[in-house]
Amino acid sequence: MSRLNIELPGLKLKNPVMPASGCFGFGKEYSQFYDLSELGAIMIKAATAEPRFGNPTPRVAETSSGMLNAIGLQNPGMKKIIEQELPWLSQYDVPIIANVAGSTEEDYVKVAKEISIAPNVHALELNISCPNVKTGGIAFGTIPEVAKELTRKVKQVSEVPVYVKLSPNVTNIVEMAKAVEAGGADGITMINTLVGMRLDLRTGKPILANRTGGLSGPAVKPVAIRMIYEVSQAVSLPIIGMGGIQSAEDVIEFFYAGASAVAVGTANFVDPFICPTIINDLPELLEQLGYEHISECTGRSWKKHESPAYHRA
Amino acid sequence: MMKKEICKILSRTEIAADIYELIVQAELVREITAPGQFVHIRVSNHWDPLLRRPISISSYNPISKQMTLIYRKDGKGTQMLSEMRAGMELDILGPLGNGFPVDEVSAGETAVLVGGGIGVPPLYELSKQLTAKGVKVIHVLGFQTVAAVFYEQQFEKYGKTFIATVDGTYGTKGFVTDVLKNIQFDCLYACGPVPMLRALQQGYPDQKVFLSLEERMGCGIGACFACVCKEKDDPSGTSYKKVCTDGPVFRAGEVLI
């Protein structure tokens, strides 16, 4: 019996590990390394209504145990994604979570409506938290009332469950989570990147052409854990957790904090095999820790619970 | 086909000020298809520094499965790489990207290979392959100063080699473009800093010119969209090329630099 299968709104996952949006393109590159059907799901790169080039380069800068990126939601536009990328992905037995982005409410609604019809799209991830675009994106992710309203509008048109991706760049993330729950969200994904900056030693100026970028990688993991710990106790929505995951141990920690599934982002750039490696490592780790199923780990940090089966025996 | 492989370091030598030559043995060497391809190296098994380092392949031998990598110690990652010793293992992803098109010149024609600083290494294998097919090769290599000059004798084996240094401490004082003024050629291949590539693209609009670009990279395999550049003459403004997978070598005029 599998220790790893998970059911979430719209999603029947063989395992709870999926690549995070923006870190996996539309899967083609990684399909050269392994069978994408091994993954729990795939969160594809953000789709906007029209094609976007994104920001000027440099777009990445390394930091201690992390990296800053300011790609700027470069993507070929929803039409090409629906007509080319999604049909290509349909050769794999893996549910797709489509990341939806925009500059205006109309944009989000338009993309959500169109992309949610695609047969292999099982859920949407509403991107209200990209820190690297001038308009929209993060603006929708920092004002609770705006986030709630956008969630409600997108829910009205989406054919599949809607997960809202929360930004950590807020004073009170619980308030944001409650707002999207009130707007009708089916789940939450968190966290997006933290806004940061690096300066060039020689010129004194920002390294990134966009000046600021989103911090990701192992450096942000404690922030993600703390935020999931808070949000999972305040709302009754399932959480797909992300932020610096690079091992099976990290996955368990995210579950303890309150996640029901996880996404791996930046680590894909370092080790293209990271997702299958983690999936492969999880059963043995669960065995060692005394869990029959990974779902027993969700919320252990705050739940009043019995000891795991191993300790009971 | 690219591979991720734990490779063995055979030797590591400092060949000029902060310039290191690393010879590694790897199965993936057999997958290299053209000079100018690169590898993406993880310098430690820990997660700091986090990202891999793109390093160009300066020469390779598919029979012995050895390749030579030349890099400049310039930051935390390459500093760690410079401390590696023979016998140690290295996590390498590659070969990546599209290299220089050797078929663009024929036997009897003249190719000029223009390198700037740490852009010089991939031209070495290119020179080897061009001369092997009977192309006359001329090298124009630019460096900051005499202490940074490397591989002059190696290049001399294959063709006339001109050196320029910015401070005039060796060879011609000035830039590679100063030396190039007096040279006739059928095809030009270049790798080096962006201002140099830009000058070459503008200076020879009617000739066959191939440029190897450098850009900060994330994944190196085309997934992260960190190293994109715009296509030239694109009215929509949204078409692009990725330096890692569409390049790093482009025909001059193909992309905006």
Coordinates of C-alpha atoms in Angstrom, one line a residue, chain A residues 17-242:
Chain A
V17 CA 5.5 16.1 -4.4
M18 CA 5.3 18.4 -7.4
P19 CA 7.6 20.9 -9.0
A20 CA 6.7 24.5 -8.2
S21 CA 5.5 27.0 -10.8
G22 CA 8.2 28.9 -12.6
C23 CA 10.9 26.3 -11.7
F24 CA 10.0 23.7 -14.2
G25 CA 8.9 25.5 -17.4
F26 CA 6.2 23.3 -19.0
G27 CA 8.1 20.1 -18.2
K28 CA 9.9 19.5 -21.5
E29 CA 13.4 20.1 -20.1
Y30 CA 13.0 17.8 -17.2
S31 CA 11.4 15.1 -19.3
Q32 CA 14.9 14.5 -20.7
F33 CA 15.9 13.3 -17.2
Y34 CA 13.0 11.2 -16.0
D35 CA 9.4 10.1 -16.6
L36 CA 7.2 13.0 -15.6
S37 CA 4.5 10.5 -14.6
E38 CA 6.5 9.9 -11.5
L39 CA 5.5 13.3 -10.1
G40 CA 2.5 13.9 -7.9
A41 CA 1.5 16.8 -10.1
I42 CA 3.1 19.6 -12.1
M43 CA 2.6 23.3 -11.4
I44 CA 3.3 24.8 -14.8
K45 CA 4.8 28.2 -15.5
A46 CA 2.4 31.2 -15.1
A47 CA 0.1 31.9 -17.9
T48 CA -1.0 35.4 -18.8
A49 CA -3.6 36.4 -21.4
E50 CA -1.0 37.7 -23.8
P51 CA 2.6 36.6 -24.4
R52 CA 5.1 38.4 -22.1
F53 CA 8.8 38.8 -22.5
G54 CA 9.4 39.6 -18.9
N55 CA 12.2 41.7 -17.4
P56 CA 15.6 42.7 -18.8
T57 CA 18.7 40.7 -17.7
P58 CA 20.4 40.0 -15.3
R59 CA 17.4 38.2 -13.9
V60 CA 19.1 36.1 -11.3
A61 CA 21.5 36.7 -8.5
E62 CA 22.8 34.2 -6.0
T63 CA 22.6 34.7 -2.2
S64 CA 23.6 32.7 0.8
S65 CA 21.7 29.4 0.4
G66 CA 19.3 31.0 -2.0
M67 CA 18.8 33.0 -5.1
L68 CA 17.0 36.1 -6.2
N69 CA 15.0 36.0 -9.4
A70 CA 13.2 38.7 -11.4
I71 CA 12.1 36.8 -14.5
G72 CA 8.9 38.9 -14.7
L73 CA 6.4 36.1 -15.7
Q74 CA 7.8 35.5 -19.1
N75 CA 5.5 33.1 -20.9
P76 CA 4.2 32.5 -24.4
G77 CA 0.6 33.5 -23.5
M78 CA -2.4 31.4 -22.6
K79 CA -3.3 30.5 -26.2
K80 CA 0.0 28.9 -27.0
I81 CA 0.0 27.1 -23.6
I82 CA -3.4 25.7 -24.2
E83 CA -2.7 24.7 -27.8
Q84 CA 0.8 23.4 -27.5
E85 CA 2.2 23.0 -23.9
L86 CA -0.8 21.3 -22.3
P87 CA -1.5 18.8 -25.1
W88 CA 2.2 17.8 -25.0
L89 CA 2.0 17.2 -21.2
S90 CA -1.1 15.1 -21.7
Q91 CA 1.1 12.1 -22.7
Y92 CA 2.0 11.8 -19.0
D93 CA -0.2 10.4 -16.3
V94 CA 0.1 13.5 -14.1
P95 CA -2.4 16.2 -13.1
I96 CA -1.5 19.7 -14.1
I97 CA -2.0 22.7 -11.8
A98 CA -2.1 25.8 -14.1
N99 CA -0.7 29.0 -12.6
V100 CA -2.8 32.0 -13.6
A101 CA -1.4 35.5 -13.6
G102 CA -2.5 38.9 -14.8
S103 CA -2.4 42.7 -14.4
T104 CA -6.1 43.2 -14.1
E105 CA -9.1 41.3 -12.7
E106 CA -10.3 40.8 -16.3
D107 CA -7.0 39.2 -17.2
Y108 CA -7.2 36.7 -14.4
V109 CA -10.8 35.8 -15.2
K110 CA -10.1 35.4 -18.9
V111 CA -7.1 33.1 -18.4
A112 CA -8.8 31.1 -15.6
K113 CA -11.9 30.5 -17.7
E114 CA -9.9 29.4 -20.8
I115 CA -7.2 27.3 -19.2
S116 CA -9.5 25.5 -16.7
I117 CA -11.2 23.8 -19.6
A118 CA -8.1 22.0 -20.7
P119 CA -8.6 18.3 -20.0
N120 CA -5.3 17.7 -18.0
V121 CA -5.7 20.9 -15.9
H122 CA -7.1 19.6 -12.6
A123 CA -6.7 22.8 -10.6
L124 CA -5.7 26.4 -10.9
E125 CA -3.1 28.2 -8.9
L126 CA -4.1 31.8 -8.7
N127 CA -0.9 33.8 -8.7
I128 CA -1.6 36.9 -6.7
S129 CA 1.9 37.0 -5.3
C130 CA 4.5 37.5 -8.0
P131 CA 6.9 40.2 -6.8
N132 CA 8.5 40.9 -10.1
V133 CA 5.8 42.6 -12.2
K134 CA 4.9 46.3 -12.0
T135 CA 1.1 46.0 -12.1
G136 CA -1.2 43.4 -10.7
G137 CA 0.4 40.3 -9.3
I138 CA 1.5 41.2 -5.8
A139 CA -1.0 44.1 -5.5
F140 CA -3.8 41.5 -5.5
G141 CA -1.9 39.5 -2.9
T142 CA -1.4 42.2 -0.3
I143 CA -4.8 43.6 0.2
P144 CA -7.3 41.1 1.8
E145 CA -10.4 42.6 0.3
V146 CA -8.9 42.7 -3.2
A147 CA -7.7 39.1 -2.9
K148 CA -11.1 37.9 -1.7
E149 CA -12.9 39.6 -4.6
L150 CA -10.5 38.3 -7.2
T151 CA -10.8 34.7 -5.8
R152 CA -14.6 35.0 -6.0
K153 CA -14.5 36.2 -9.6
V154 CA -12.1 33.5 -10.7
K155 CA -14.1 30.8 -8.8
Q156 CA -17.2 31.9 -10.7
V157 CA -15.6 31.0 -14.1
S158 CA -13.2 28.2 -13.3
E159 CA -14.1 24.6 -14.2
V160 CA -11.7 23.2 -11.7
P161 CA -10.8 23.9 -8.0
V162 CA -8.9 27.1 -7.3
Y163 CA -5.8 27.3 -5.1
V164 CA -4.6 30.7 -4.2
K165 CA -0.8 31.3 -4.0
L166 CA 0.0 33.6 -1.1
S167 CA 2.7 36.1 -0.8
P168 CA 5.0 36.2 2.3
N169 CA 5.5 39.9 1.7
V170 CA 2.6 40.9 4.0
T171 CA 2.2 42.0 7.6
N172 CA -0.4 39.4 8.4
I173 CA -0.6 36.3 6.2
V174 CA -3.4 34.8 8.3
E175 CA -5.6 37.7 7.3
M176 CA -4.8 37.0 3.6
A177 CA -5.6 33.3 4.0
K178 CA -8.9 34.0 5.6
A179 CA -9.8 36.5 2.9
V180 CA -9.2 34.0 0.1
E181 CA -11.1 31.3 2.1
A182 CA -14.0 33.7 2.3
G183 CA -13.7 34.3 -1.4
G184 CA -14.3 30.6 -2.0
A185 CA -10.8 29.3 -2.6
D186 CA -10.5 25.5 -2.5
G187 CA -6.9 25.5 -1.3
I188 CA -3.8 27.6 -0.6
T189 CA -0.3 27.3 -2.0
M190 CA 2.4 29.1 0.0
I191 CA 4.8 30.7 0.0
N192 CA 5.8 32.7 -3.1
T193 CA 9.3 34.4 -2.9
L194 CA 10.4 37.1 -0.5
V195 CA 11.3 40.5 -2.0
G196 CA 15.1 41.1 -1.7
M197 CA 18.0 42.9 -3.3
R198 CA 21.7 42.4 -3.9
L199 CA 24.2 45.1 -4.8
D200 CA 27.3 44.8 -7.0
L201 CA 30.5 45.3 -5.0
R202 CA 32.2 47.1 -7.9
T203 CA 29.4 49.4 -9.1
G204 CA 27.4 49.8 -5.9
K205 CA 24.2 49.2 -7.9
P206 CA 21.6 46.4 -7.8
I207 CA 22.7 43.3 -9.7
L208 CA 19.3 42.6 -11.0
A209 CA 18.1 44.8 -13.8
N210 CA 14.7 44.9 -12.1
R211 CA 16.6 46.0 -8.9
T212 CA 14.6 43.8 -6.6
G213 CA 13.8 40.1 -7.0
G214 CA 12.2 37.2 -5.2
L215 CA 14.3 35.2 -2.8
S216 CA 13.9 31.5 -2.9
G217 CA 15.9 28.4 -1.9
P218 CA 16.8 26.8 1.4
A219 CA 17.2 30.3 2.9
V220 CA 13.5 31.0 3.0
K221 CA 12.4 27.6 4.5
P222 CA 12.0 28.8 8.1
V223 CA 9.7 31.6 6.9
A224 CA 7.6 29.2 4.9
I225 CA 7.3 26.8 7.9
R226 CA 6.3 29.6 10.3
M227 CA 3.7 30.9 7.9
I228 CA 2.2 27.5 7.1
Y229 CA 2.1 26.8 10.8
E230 CA 0.0 29.9 11.4
V231 CA -2.3 29.7 8.3
S232 CA -3.1 26.0 8.7
Q233 CA -4.5 26.6 12.2
A234 CA -6.6 29.6 11.1
V235 CA -8.3 28.2 7.9
S236 CA -9.8 24.9 7.0
L237 CA -8.3 24.8 3.5
P238 CA -5.6 22.3 2.5
I239 CA -2.2 23.8 1.9
I240 CA 0.4 22.9 -0.7
G241 CA 3.6 24.1 1.0
M242 CA 6.7 25.4 -0.7

